[in-house]
Amino acid sequence: MNAPVSDSMPSALHGVLHVALVGNPNSGKTALFNRLTGSRQKVANYAGVTVERKEGRFAAPSGRTIRVLDLPGTYSLNATSPDEAVTRDVCMGRFDGEARPDLLVCVVDATNLRLHLRFVLELKQIGLPMVLALNMCDVAARRGILIDTDKLSQRLGMPVVETIAVKHRGTEALVRQLDAALPDLPLAPDANADLHVQVGRLLSDCVSIPRRTAQIDDALDRVLLHPSWGLAILTVLMFFMFQAVFSWAAPLMDGIDAGVGWIGTAVSTLLPDGPLKSLLVDGIIAGAGSVIIFLPQILILFLFILMLEESGYLPRAAFLLDRLMVGAGLTGRSFIPLLSSFACAVPGIMAARTIQDPRDRLATILVAPLMTCSARLPVYALLIGAFIPQRTIGGWFNLQGLVLFALYIAGIVAALGVAWLMKALRKDDTEHALLLELPSYRIPHPFDISIGLWERATIFLKRVGTIILSLTVLLWVLSSFPAPPADATGAAIEYSLAGRIGHALEWVFAPVGFNWQICIALVPGLAAREVAVSALATVYALASTSDDASAQLLPIISSQWSLATALSLLAWYVFAPQCISTLAVIRRETQSWKMVGITAGYLFGLAYLASLLTYQIARLLT
Amino acid sequence: MYYENDSYLPFELRSLMRLSELPHHAAATVLHVESAGEIDSIAHRLRDLGFVQGEPVRVLAHGPFRRDPLLVQIGFTRFALRRAEAQRVHVEPAQA
């Protein structure tokens, strides 16, 4: 643990102002943070805990640097989750390794003051200079909400500025305020005073509100939360999302594919034959290329998730599914971590921090790896492309899309089953809370969506650039050495280390129909699922007796594998915990190796069982 | 039963109706939140979120499975509350 950095001298004296954004969830705090700092953001974790830490900086008009910390959204200093505890401890200067902020910017939604002002009053007791940012004041004005900011400022004892986080120049007043001298400390409220009563007085004196709710929210909720219409719309949305991931990405993927092929050819004509050319063309270009090609799908999936999140729909989905998920031993809140896990289990498992109840949280973490993450998509896409005919069913359903949908459903059903089993096995059945806020609907802003997408794209490309690329090179070494003897008759890879490992594993996987090439690909695929595709590409590129390294993987496997083998491998990938990062994040989030062991054990068990059943049944039927 | 902050309420007011029993769209005001046990963080959080005496409250909808959870409007905000959570909130229906 680091020593506290905070000292008695505020960093403002050194020229850098250290500001923290605090506020309720759904106050538009992160949009404000994006607007202030743009792309100059650093995303990491708070020391010792796995709460996401977002920091950025910008230069004020005076030239002074302002560091902004985006603290996790919080309802109360009486923390009920690790996120809320971080916010409380950082504000109080009690968090090891975090300097205490010089100034708190309390972000409140101007249309939700009844709830948000209570937290502002609570924050006054911690003894830091404060500024109130009345966010979304454009929406408030449209709803006819009038706020006397001068009076509010005087009554609260702190400067009040209006902000519109989603508008260019919407933060100018806030920046001017931050650039000015630090405001005086607000007077601490009477410890015995009822904050709700004070909020009531502030509202009746400073704010005029024609209507408590937005008409549009009432109308939308009547439809979207309707017991049958709501569920139908949710199903259609999810279905459309997965169809789009497959069909919209296709032209982009063809483009990337052509580009990678062109680079491979160009490099191989430039270089002389030998190990270097083989490493570059067969190892690095073929390997990395076959993973980068899935970037469009991952980004489209994230685009949907981000839009649903920004629009306020995700908590509605949690509302609709809560009872169902409680029945399975989860909570409606698990919906958001589990939906994120469709992109990647790592952020999904980390998002489980927002579940206050430790038991619900653990159950969510343990089943999150069953959600079909985007790293499985390369494997699914390859196998579906090779074995499922491109056909239209019932007029407009794409058969390949339907199979993909079925694989997603298989993961979901398995997750519900496993969670239900865990619930049945454990003794403790005390109550846990939902208490989920359903925020006003908002039109997602392209600026925030693009920052979110940019974050995802860089995370994915960093993985390609580091773990995946180095494993691809390692696999190339394993597959190329030792070189075959001079009188060799088979493909070179059969004599290499990888070939030997693959052959050794073959007897384990023979009952599920995996050949030795698949077994080799499973070894580096333990580190990350999508590596299996590049591994297969490498194995087959090197194993083929022709020199044509850019030969497409797809026709090779569709001619060499049986349908039963392909289906068995699909079933394997629904369950197998082939992702070191997921296991590492489970260790970090649960602080327990036992949980890692349980997760890996049950997932491998399920994977083998599912593959075995699939292979044997498919062989009987074909 | 243990009542935090609200033990001064006259007994007749304490159990007029629970939020979980309130018909949809019926106007009501919160009387108090009942704690289940000595330390009830759920009840505490409900109070922080605005379920305090005199606050207008309304049930707007329920979830599709077993009529759970409830969509509750309190102040300017909507919350999804499970029935067990809504049961802690005692309300007084508005006079028609």
XYZ file of C-alpha atoms in Angstrom:
718
model
C 0.000 0.000 0.000
C 1.336 3.429 -0.904
C 1.874 6.135 1.646
C -0.727 8.892 1.471
C 0.340 11.553 -1.000
C -1.807 14.205 0.600
C 0.041 16.801 2.622
C -0.930 19.918 4.439
C -0.202 22.147 1.457
C -2.970 22.155 -1.117
C -1.659 21.489 -4.595
C -3.404 24.683 -5.804
C -0.390 26.523 -4.472
C 1.785 24.640 -6.932
C -0.259 25.830 -9.855
C -2.247 22.653 -10.469
C -5.802 22.641 -9.187
C -7.053 19.239 -8.127
C -10.801 18.982 -8.644
C -13.100 16.021 -7.981
C -16.497 15.572 -9.603
C -19.001 14.085 -7.182
C -22.677 13.440 -7.553
C -25.497 10.970 -7.665
C -25.550 8.289 -10.318
C -27.299 9.591 -13.453
C -26.368 13.216 -12.796
C -24.524 13.409 -16.123
C -21.248 13.564 -14.228
C -19.275 11.466 -16.682
C -20.624 13.417 -19.671
C -19.455 16.579 -17.926
C -16.081 14.951 -17.314
C -15.823 13.994 -20.998
C -16.745 17.523 -22.051
C -14.147 19.076 -19.710
C -11.234 16.802 -20.470
C -12.007 15.484 -23.960
C -9.710 12.645 -24.883
C -7.099 13.597 -22.311
C -8.268 10.896 -19.906
C -6.508 8.206 -17.949
C -8.558 5.183 -16.938
C -7.108 2.924 -14.233
C -8.069 1.483 -10.861
C -7.890 2.941 -7.377
C -4.979 1.402 -5.470
C -5.905 -1.844 -3.763
C -9.523 -1.941 -4.955
C -11.043 -2.575 -8.343
C -13.092 0.578 -8.624
C -12.487 2.354 -11.915
C -10.553 5.575 -11.557
C -10.968 8.188 -14.282
C -8.743 11.201 -14.307
C -8.201 13.867 -16.902
C -6.727 17.326 -17.157
C -7.219 20.510 -19.101
C -5.755 23.981 -19.258
C -7.951 26.807 -18.006
C -7.951 30.136 -19.929
C -5.421 31.527 -17.425
C -3.036 28.755 -18.422
C -3.386 26.946 -15.152
C -3.646 23.151 -15.305
C -6.742 21.634 -13.756
C -6.751 17.952 -12.849
C -10.189 16.411 -12.732
C -11.079 13.197 -10.954
C -14.410 11.618 -11.887
C -15.490 9.938 -8.626
C -17.975 7.036 -8.757
C -21.638 8.070 -8.576
C -22.944 7.964 -5.022
C -26.303 8.469 -3.303
C -24.996 8.956 0.203
C -21.831 9.119 2.295
C -23.304 6.138 4.103
C -21.679 3.809 1.572
C -23.306 0.516 0.599
C -20.873 -0.567 -2.126
C -17.120 -0.408 -2.769
C -17.690 2.386 -5.342
C -19.492 4.532 -2.816
C -16.814 3.844 -0.202
C -14.129 5.119 -2.601
C -16.027 8.365 -3.180
C -16.499 8.896 0.546
C -12.865 8.123 1.418
C -11.366 10.249 -1.370
C -13.559 13.234 -0.402
C -12.520 12.863 3.212
C -8.837 12.489 2.330
C -8.814 9.016 3.888
C -7.939 7.048 0.773
C -4.302 5.896 0.762
C -2.505 6.999 -2.373
C -5.045 9.660 -3.354
C -4.426 13.320 -2.685
C -7.423 15.014 -1.119
C -9.088 17.227 -3.750
C -8.739 21.007 -3.425
C -12.295 21.496 -4.580
C -15.420 19.402 -5.011
C -17.626 20.007 -8.016
C -21.027 18.639 -7.003
C -22.839 17.659 -10.149
C -26.615 17.617 -9.875
C -29.287 16.942 -12.454
C -31.353 20.139 -12.538
C -34.458 18.039 -13.176
C -33.854 15.787 -10.174
C -32.985 18.245 -7.416
C -35.148 16.652 -4.741
C -32.837 13.621 -4.676
C -29.528 15.198 -5.660
C -29.513 18.229 -3.345
C -29.701 16.009 -0.271
C -26.302 14.554 -1.128
C -24.921 18.062 -1.712
C -26.051 19.064 1.784
C -24.490 15.901 3.169
C -21.197 16.716 1.411
C -21.075 20.135 3.084
C -20.107 18.454 6.339
C -16.782 17.133 5.027
C -15.087 20.542 4.931
C -13.914 21.101 1.363
C -14.615 24.122 -0.861
C -17.501 23.263 -3.149
C -19.065 24.385 -6.418
C -22.488 23.256 -7.510
C -22.820 22.365 -11.198
C -26.484 22.501 -12.197
C -26.233 20.034 -15.020
C -28.785 19.466 -17.786
C -30.242 22.904 -17.201
C -31.330 22.892 -20.867
C -33.603 19.913 -20.182
C -34.860 21.600 -17.016
C -35.671 24.779 -18.945
C -37.558 22.781 -21.560
C -39.624 21.204 -18.809
C -40.410 24.648 -17.418
C -38.326 24.202 -14.283
C -37.149 27.645 -13.091
C -34.178 27.813 -10.742
C -33.116 30.990 -8.987
C -29.383 30.257 -9.065
C -28.375 33.382 -7.099
C -30.687 32.518 -4.287
C -29.690 28.844 -4.370
C -26.027 29.845 -4.260
C -26.597 32.146 -1.328
C -28.631 29.575 0.588
C -26.168 26.744 -0.077
C -23.142 28.926 0.631
C -21.343 27.906 -2.554
C -21.081 29.145 -6.147
C -23.710 27.689 -8.462
C -23.026 27.403 -12.196
C -25.244 26.098 -14.945
C -23.787 23.418 -17.193
C -24.970 21.551 -20.261
C -22.581 18.639 -20.480
C -23.827 17.530 -23.888
C -23.339 20.913 -25.558
C -20.231 22.492 -26.974
C -19.248 25.400 -24.657
C -21.783 24.057 -22.169
C -19.101 23.986 -19.479
C -17.708 27.498 -19.964
C -19.279 28.907 -16.808
C -17.860 26.014 -14.788
C -14.375 26.458 -16.265
C -14.484 30.193 -15.457
C -15.489 29.343 -11.895
C -12.677 26.791 -11.549
C -10.206 29.314 -12.941
C -11.192 31.891 -10.311
C -10.017 31.871 -6.707
C -11.155 28.937 -4.574
C -14.551 29.627 -3.001
C -14.842 29.834 0.773
C -15.646 26.698 2.705
C -19.387 26.221 2.970
C -20.715 26.352 6.508
C -21.144 22.849 7.837
C -24.812 22.099 8.399
C -26.219 21.436 11.826
C -25.434 17.788 12.540
C -28.949 17.129 13.806
C -30.755 18.898 10.989
C -32.962 16.782 8.763
C -31.435 17.121 5.323
C -34.702 16.183 3.603
C -36.481 19.046 5.346
C -33.730 21.435 4.258
C -33.972 20.251 0.659
C -37.731 20.804 0.798
C -37.178 24.393 1.946
C -34.529 25.049 -0.707
C -36.846 23.757 -3.390
C -39.847 25.767 -2.293
C -37.738 28.952 -2.013
C -35.504 28.729 -5.095
C -37.149 26.432 -7.611
C -40.454 26.366 -9.420
C -41.468 23.050 -10.928
C -44.601 22.716 -13.031
C -44.562 18.931 -13.107
C -42.658 16.301 -11.172
C -41.906 14.028 -14.098
C -41.193 14.439 -17.773
C -44.213 13.543 -19.891
C -41.993 11.699 -22.316
C -40.682 9.446 -19.523
C -44.212 8.616 -18.407
C -45.247 7.771 -21.949
C -42.156 5.695 -22.740
C -42.275 3.817 -19.464
C -45.924 2.932 -20.043
C -44.840 1.062 -23.167
C -41.274 -0.046 -22.409
C -42.075 -1.320 -18.908
C -45.402 -2.857 -19.888
C -45.441 -6.482 -18.673
C -45.875 -7.934 -22.161
C -44.979 -5.116 -24.591
C -41.879 -4.296 -22.588
C -40.567 -7.859 -22.749
C -41.393 -8.115 -26.440
C -39.492 -4.907 -27.193
C -36.506 -6.070 -25.134
C -36.374 -9.360 -27.049
C -36.620 -7.622 -30.419
C -33.900 -5.147 -29.405
C -31.507 -7.890 -28.344
C -32.269 -9.917 -31.468
C -31.761 -6.912 -33.736
C -28.507 -6.127 -31.956
C -27.029 -9.537 -32.628
C -28.226 -9.627 -36.225
C -26.639 -6.215 -36.752
C -23.335 -7.320 -35.243
C -23.149 -9.979 -37.918
C -24.524 -8.233 -40.982
C -23.283 -4.641 -40.568
C -19.751 -5.732 -39.814
C -19.414 -7.904 -42.929
C -18.274 -5.247 -45.476
C -15.776 -3.751 -43.010
C -14.398 -7.179 -42.235
C -14.009 -7.964 -45.928
C -12.045 -4.740 -46.259
C -9.709 -5.588 -43.380
C -9.314 -9.115 -44.705
C -8.309 -7.841 -48.137
C -5.891 -5.363 -46.536
C -4.196 -8.042 -44.432
C -3.930 -10.349 -47.454
C -2.377 -7.561 -49.499
C 0.201 -6.793 -46.787
C 1.051 -10.507 -46.502
C 1.630 -10.808 -50.237
C 3.612 -7.582 -50.379
C 5.900 -8.654 -47.531
C 6.429 -12.143 -48.899
C 7.507 -10.806 -52.303
C 9.940 -8.409 -50.638
C 11.677 -10.892 -48.353
C 13.805 -13.900 -49.254
C 12.556 -17.334 -48.172
C 13.595 -18.294 -44.666
C 12.598 -18.174 -40.997
C 12.191 -14.350 -40.959
C 9.719 -14.370 -43.819
C 7.878 -17.286 -42.237
C 7.695 -15.475 -38.871
C 6.404 -12.251 -40.428
C 3.960 -13.676 -42.933
C 2.758 -16.902 -41.309
C 3.157 -15.820 -37.695
C 2.621 -12.129 -37.186
C 0.619 -10.922 -40.197
C -1.651 -13.951 -40.501
C -2.046 -14.239 -36.725
C -2.746 -10.616 -35.834
C -4.783 -10.111 -38.995
C -7.182 -12.889 -38.159
C -7.953 -11.203 -34.836
C -8.062 -7.552 -35.912
C -10.680 -8.545 -38.450
C -13.188 -8.852 -35.588
C -12.740 -5.269 -34.448
C -15.804 -4.089 -36.450
C -18.061 -6.627 -34.711
C -16.743 -5.744 -31.285
C -17.224 -2.045 -31.938
C -20.777 -2.522 -33.243
C -21.655 -4.554 -30.151
C -20.208 -1.880 -27.895
C -21.987 0.800 -29.896
C -25.314 -0.844 -29.043
C -24.438 -1.376 -25.379
C -23.227 2.226 -25.012
C -26.348 3.611 -26.698
C -28.629 1.524 -24.480
C -26.670 2.657 -21.454
C -26.650 6.363 -22.369
C -30.324 6.370 -23.286
C -31.360 5.105 -19.852
C -32.775 1.864 -21.218
C -30.417 -0.569 -19.449
C -31.924 -0.097 -15.962
C -35.351 -0.634 -17.555
C -34.149 -3.974 -18.871
C -32.948 -4.772 -15.341
C -36.417 -3.876 -14.056
C -38.117 -6.198 -16.549
C -35.816 -9.125 -15.844
C -35.306 -8.750 -12.092
C -37.874 -11.307 -10.946
C -36.651 -13.833 -13.488
C -33.065 -13.345 -12.388
C -33.951 -13.493 -8.694
C -35.546 -16.840 -9.454
C -32.213 -17.974 -10.876
C -30.258 -16.658 -7.884
C -29.140 -13.378 -9.471
C -30.570 -9.864 -9.409
C -31.874 -7.435 -12.011
C -28.678 -5.496 -11.398
C -26.748 -8.487 -12.752
C -28.204 -7.641 -16.156
C -25.781 -4.765 -16.716
C -22.590 -6.678 -15.779
C -23.818 -9.680 -17.730
C -24.679 -7.598 -20.782
C -21.214 -5.992 -20.642
C -19.807 -9.499 -20.495
C -21.179 -10.016 -23.992
C -18.455 -7.647 -25.073
C -15.834 -8.862 -22.604
C -16.087 -10.669 -19.270
C -13.370 -8.485 -17.739
C -15.316 -5.173 -17.675
C -18.445 -7.238 -16.958
C -16.952 -8.781 -13.833
C -15.660 -5.384 -12.799
C -19.119 -3.880 -13.333
C -20.425 -6.395 -10.798
C -19.042 -4.023 -8.164
C -22.235 -2.015 -8.487
C -24.087 -4.946 -6.904
C -24.088 -4.164 -3.202
C -25.044 -7.604 -1.975
C -21.864 -9.742 -1.738
C -23.732 -12.946 -2.528
C -25.460 -11.585 -5.629
C -22.153 -10.114 -6.683
C -20.293 -13.421 -6.362
C -23.006 -15.300 -8.272
C -22.859 -12.711 -11.057
C -19.050 -12.917 -11.237
C -19.089 -16.708 -11.414
C -21.542 -16.872 -14.327
C -20.254 -13.824 -16.235
C -17.709 -15.928 -18.199
C -20.648 -17.879 -19.664
C -21.897 -14.809 -21.490
C -20.725 -14.924 -25.078
C -17.906 -12.392 -25.095
C -16.644 -10.831 -28.301
C -13.469 -12.915 -28.082
C -15.609 -15.945 -28.867
C -16.936 -14.210 -31.964
C -13.803 -14.883 -34.049
C -14.125 -18.593 -33.283
C -17.891 -18.634 -33.818
C -17.633 -16.557 -36.966
C -14.994 -18.835 -38.440
C -16.874 -22.050 -37.689
C -20.281 -20.687 -38.662
C -18.841 -19.266 -41.873
C -17.246 -22.610 -42.697
C -20.055 -24.998 -41.796
C -23.388 -23.190 -41.748
C -24.713 -22.361 -45.217
C -25.487 -18.738 -46.064
C -29.244 -19.054 -46.414
C -32.309 -16.950 -45.770
C -35.013 -18.482 -43.655
C -38.613 -17.319 -43.433
C -38.008 -14.357 -45.741
C -35.504 -12.256 -43.808
C -33.718 -14.297 -41.114
C -30.131 -15.148 -41.871
C -29.391 -18.784 -40.954
C -25.862 -17.940 -39.813
C -27.287 -15.175 -37.632
C -29.797 -17.633 -36.173
C -27.064 -20.093 -35.229
C -25.102 -17.295 -33.610
C -28.232 -16.263 -31.708
C -28.669 -19.857 -30.537
C -25.081 -19.923 -29.217
C -25.741 -16.731 -27.268
C -28.926 -18.253 -25.859
C -27.018 -21.406 -24.869
C -24.625 -19.288 -22.807
C -27.488 -17.419 -21.137
C -29.420 -20.581 -20.310
C -26.273 -22.184 -18.896
C -25.616 -19.096 -16.762
C -29.147 -19.130 -15.361
C -28.844 -22.865 -14.662
C -25.489 -22.533 -12.900
C -26.703 -19.563 -10.838
C -29.833 -21.478 -9.896
C -27.744 -24.465 -8.828
C -25.515 -22.243 -6.694
C -28.598 -20.739 -5.081
C -29.954 -24.212 -4.354
C -26.614 -25.332 -2.870
C -26.097 -22.442 -0.490
C -27.892 -22.284 2.809
C -28.117 -18.572 3.456
C -31.221 -16.916 2.067
C -31.334 -13.490 3.703
C -32.836 -10.590 1.850
C -31.009 -8.441 -0.657
C -32.038 -5.143 -2.129
C -32.775 -3.939 -5.639
C -33.352 -0.187 -5.061
C -32.551 0.654 -8.656
C -33.012 4.150 -10.031
C -34.658 4.427 -13.447
C -33.269 7.687 -14.832
C -34.963 9.959 -17.344
C -34.629 8.900 -20.958
C -31.964 10.734 -22.875
C -30.856 10.836 -26.453
C -27.344 9.389 -26.473
C -24.787 11.994 -27.383
C -22.349 11.062 -30.188
C -19.468 12.691 -28.293
C -19.835 10.412 -25.264
C -20.489 7.361 -27.425
C -17.355 8.006 -29.452
C -15.212 8.433 -26.327
C -16.611 5.136 -25.028
C -15.956 3.378 -28.324
C -12.459 4.813 -28.512
C -11.725 3.359 -25.051
C -12.951 -0.100 -26.155
C -11.060 -0.026 -29.431
C -7.772 0.883 -27.760
C -8.236 -1.806 -25.102
C -8.868 -4.412 -27.815
C -5.991 -3.288 -30.018
C -3.657 -3.211 -27.024
C -4.566 -6.832 -26.388
C -3.887 -7.698 -30.028
C -0.646 -5.778 -29.814
C 0.615 -7.367 -26.619
C -0.789 -10.644 -25.325
C -2.213 -11.930 -28.554
C 0.728 -10.975 -30.732
C 3.339 -12.370 -28.342
C 1.395 -15.616 -28.008
C 1.133 -15.796 -31.771
C 4.903 -15.466 -32.048
C 5.411 -18.030 -29.267
C 3.138 -20.412 -31.108
C 5.027 -19.832 -34.333
C 8.256 -20.785 -32.507
C 6.595 -23.883 -31.026
C 5.262 -24.801 -34.440
C 8.504 -24.212 -36.343
C 11.092 -25.807 -34.062
C 12.601 -28.281 -34.026
C 12.769 -28.385 -37.818
C 11.687 -31.639 -39.497
C 14.416 -34.170 -40.373
C 15.713 -34.123 -43.943
C 13.834 -37.294 -44.881
C 10.518 -36.031 -43.457
C 7.406 -36.996 -45.341
C 4.647 -35.142 -43.441
C 4.085 -31.448 -42.834
C 6.798 -29.600 -40.916
C 4.601 -28.863 -37.909
C 4.104 -32.560 -37.163
C 7.720 -32.724 -36.006
C 7.659 -29.534 -33.950
C 7.026 -29.069 -30.228
C 3.507 -27.853 -30.906
C 2.782 -30.911 -32.967
C 3.936 -33.132 -30.122
C 1.808 -31.282 -27.539
C -1.155 -31.453 -29.887
C -0.705 -35.148 -30.464
C -0.306 -35.737 -26.728
C -3.584 -33.942 -26.047
C -5.332 -35.730 -28.875
C -6.343 -38.784 -26.834
C -8.004 -36.503 -24.230
C -10.050 -34.764 -26.893
C -10.644 -37.676 -29.265
C -14.032 -38.506 -27.658
C -15.205 -34.937 -28.411
C -13.946 -35.054 -31.998
C -11.031 -32.608 -31.863
C -8.140 -33.327 -34.218
C -4.530 -32.537 -33.292
C -4.593 -29.175 -35.059
C -7.449 -28.057 -32.812
C -5.633 -29.430 -29.769
C -2.575 -27.320 -30.643
C -4.721 -24.239 -31.064
C -6.346 -24.846 -27.670
C -2.982 -24.512 -25.902
C -2.289 -20.836 -26.747
C -6.079 -20.372 -26.779
C -5.946 -20.823 -23.005
C -4.573 -17.316 -22.741
C -7.313 -15.729 -24.839
C -10.068 -17.319 -26.889
C -9.553 -15.349 -30.078
C -5.939 -16.556 -30.160
C -7.279 -19.971 -31.117
C -8.249 -18.605 -34.541
C -4.827 -17.104 -35.193
C -3.316 -20.310 -33.818
C -5.335 -22.383 -36.261
C -4.273 -20.029 -39.034
C -0.648 -20.513 -38.057
C -0.958 -24.262 -37.641
C -2.633 -24.694 -41.018
C -0.479 -22.159 -42.858
C 2.611 -23.994 -41.689
C 1.163 -27.440 -42.053
C 0.061 -26.983 -45.621
C 2.635 -28.397 -47.987
C 2.179 -25.572 -50.483
C 3.968 -22.270 -49.949
C 0.752 -20.312 -50.086
C 0.686 -18.948 -46.523
C -2.142 -16.559 -47.252
C -4.409 -19.512 -48.031
C -7.693 -18.904 -46.329
C -8.375 -20.831 -43.156
C -12.061 -21.059 -43.907
C -11.960 -23.385 -46.957
C -9.298 -25.538 -45.295
C -11.327 -26.349 -42.239
C -14.599 -26.673 -44.102
C -13.020 -29.379 -46.266
C -11.013 -31.105 -43.521
C -13.348 -31.094 -40.506
C -16.564 -32.972 -40.109
C -19.692 -31.047 -39.170
C -19.731 -32.935 -35.856
C -16.227 -31.675 -35.021
C -17.190 -28.100 -35.858
C -20.351 -28.233 -33.725
C -18.398 -29.850 -30.901
C -15.835 -27.034 -30.992
C -18.653 -24.474 -30.970
C -20.101 -26.186 -27.888
C -16.654 -26.199 -26.275
C -16.342 -22.457 -26.755
C -19.734 -21.745 -25.196
C -18.299 -22.906 -21.850
C -14.515 -23.232 -21.745
C -12.771 -20.630 -19.528
C -10.107 -19.945 -22.128
C -9.143 -16.515 -20.949
C -6.344 -15.806 -18.477
C -7.528 -12.197 -18.070
C -10.970 -13.337 -16.902
C -9.510 -15.692 -14.325
C -7.115 -12.964 -13.191
C -9.920 -10.457 -12.750
C -11.985 -13.004 -10.805
C -9.021 -13.467 -8.483
C -8.735 -9.700 -8.061
C -12.443 -9.098 -7.539
C -13.055 -11.978 -5.132
C -9.610 -11.988 -3.474
C -9.843 -15.751 -3.543
C -7.953 -18.415 -5.498
C -10.658 -20.868 -4.473
C -13.201 -18.940 -6.554
C -10.824 -18.986 -9.521
C -10.460 -22.749 -9.102
C -14.212 -23.274 -8.811
C -14.895 -21.139 -11.888
C -12.237 -22.767 -14.064
C -13.181 -26.247 -12.852
C -16.903 -26.016 -13.477
C -16.424 -24.295 -16.837
C -13.975 -26.910 -18.151
C -16.261 -29.670 -16.875
C -19.276 -28.159 -18.643
C -17.254 -27.569 -21.805
C -16.080 -31.164 -22.048
C -19.522 -32.516 -21.299
C -21.219 -30.251 -23.844
C -18.680 -31.083 -26.553
C -18.945 -34.784 -25.852
C -22.740 -34.729 -26.126
C -22.700 -32.517 -29.210
C -20.116 -34.613 -31.011
C -21.669 -37.980 -30.276
C -25.200 -36.825 -31.119
C -24.095 -34.995 -34.275
C -22.209 -38.094 -35.430
C -25.289 -40.235 -34.980
C -27.393 -37.782 -36.963
C -25.014 -37.087 -39.863
C -40.381 -3.908 15.806
C -37.835 -1.128 15.864
C -38.661 2.267 14.474
C -35.850 4.635 13.723
C -36.749 8.350 13.873
C -40.411 7.548 13.588
C -41.193 6.104 16.998
C -42.963 9.327 17.899
C -45.682 8.622 15.370
C -49.040 7.749 16.893
C -49.732 4.071 16.544
C -52.784 4.408 14.280
C -50.673 6.154 11.660
C -48.028 3.488 11.608
C -49.769 0.788 9.728
C -52.332 2.386 7.491
C -50.986 0.739 4.401
C -47.731 -0.494 2.991
C -46.347 0.738 -0.318
C -46.495 -2.827 -1.624
C -50.286 -2.835 -1.104
C -50.943 0.535 -2.694
C -52.999 0.308 -5.907
C -51.257 1.517 -9.063
C -51.434 5.246 -9.747
C -53.095 5.936 -6.383
C -51.715 9.096 -4.779
C -50.246 8.611 -1.320
C -47.700 10.108 1.055
C -44.963 8.342 2.955
C -45.459 7.934 6.683
C -42.229 6.216 7.621
C -39.859 3.420 6.722
C -39.869 0.452 9.010
C -36.542 -1.189 9.801
C -36.374 -4.958 9.757
C -34.083 -5.568 12.720
C -31.651 -3.350 14.589
C -29.460 -2.455 11.635
C -31.277 -2.395 8.325
C -29.144 -0.834 5.619
C -31.989 -1.212 3.115
C -34.288 0.906 5.291
C -31.500 3.423 5.820
C -30.892 3.701 2.095
C -34.624 4.066 1.424
C -34.664 7.072 3.757
C -31.598 8.556 2.039
C -33.329 8.155 -1.311
C -36.239 10.262 -0.114
C -38.714 7.857 1.470
C -39.384 10.180 4.389
C -42.521 11.422 6.072
C -44.754 13.612 3.938
C -43.173 12.787 0.618
C -45.702 12.072 -2.147
C -45.308 8.557 -3.538
C -47.019 6.544 -6.243
C -46.717 3.052 -7.706
C -46.634 3.284 -11.496
C -46.085 -0.249 -12.744
C -44.898 -3.707 -11.858
C -42.517 -6.149 -13.486
C -43.762 -8.877 -15.834
C -42.950 -11.836 -13.589
C -45.028 -12.316 -10.417
C -45.856 -8.576 -10.447
C -42.406 -7.855 -9.062
C -40.518 -5.448 -8.817
C -42.563 -2.262 -8.452
C -41.904 0.980 -10.267
C -42.186 3.700 -7.653
C -42.211 7.448 -8.167
C -40.799 9.340 -5.162
C -39.939 13.034 -5.430
C -38.817 13.558 -9.020
C -37.254 10.120 -9.263
C -38.332 6.618 -10.216
C -37.000 3.591 -8.437
C -37.487 -0.115 -8.963
C -38.266 -1.662 -5.572
C -38.854 -5.311 -4.860
C -41.971 -6.101 -2.886
C -39.925 -6.877 0.239
C -38.379 -3.406 0.003
C -41.709 -1.693 -0.677
C -43.177 -3.481 2.345
C -40.937 -1.449 4.625
C -42.525 1.790 3.465
C -45.729 2.724 5.277
C -47.935 5.099 3.342
C -51.140 7.006 3.756
C -53.378 7.059 0.670
C -54.581 10.535 -0.272
C -58.200 11.292 0.569
C -60.289 10.981 -2.555
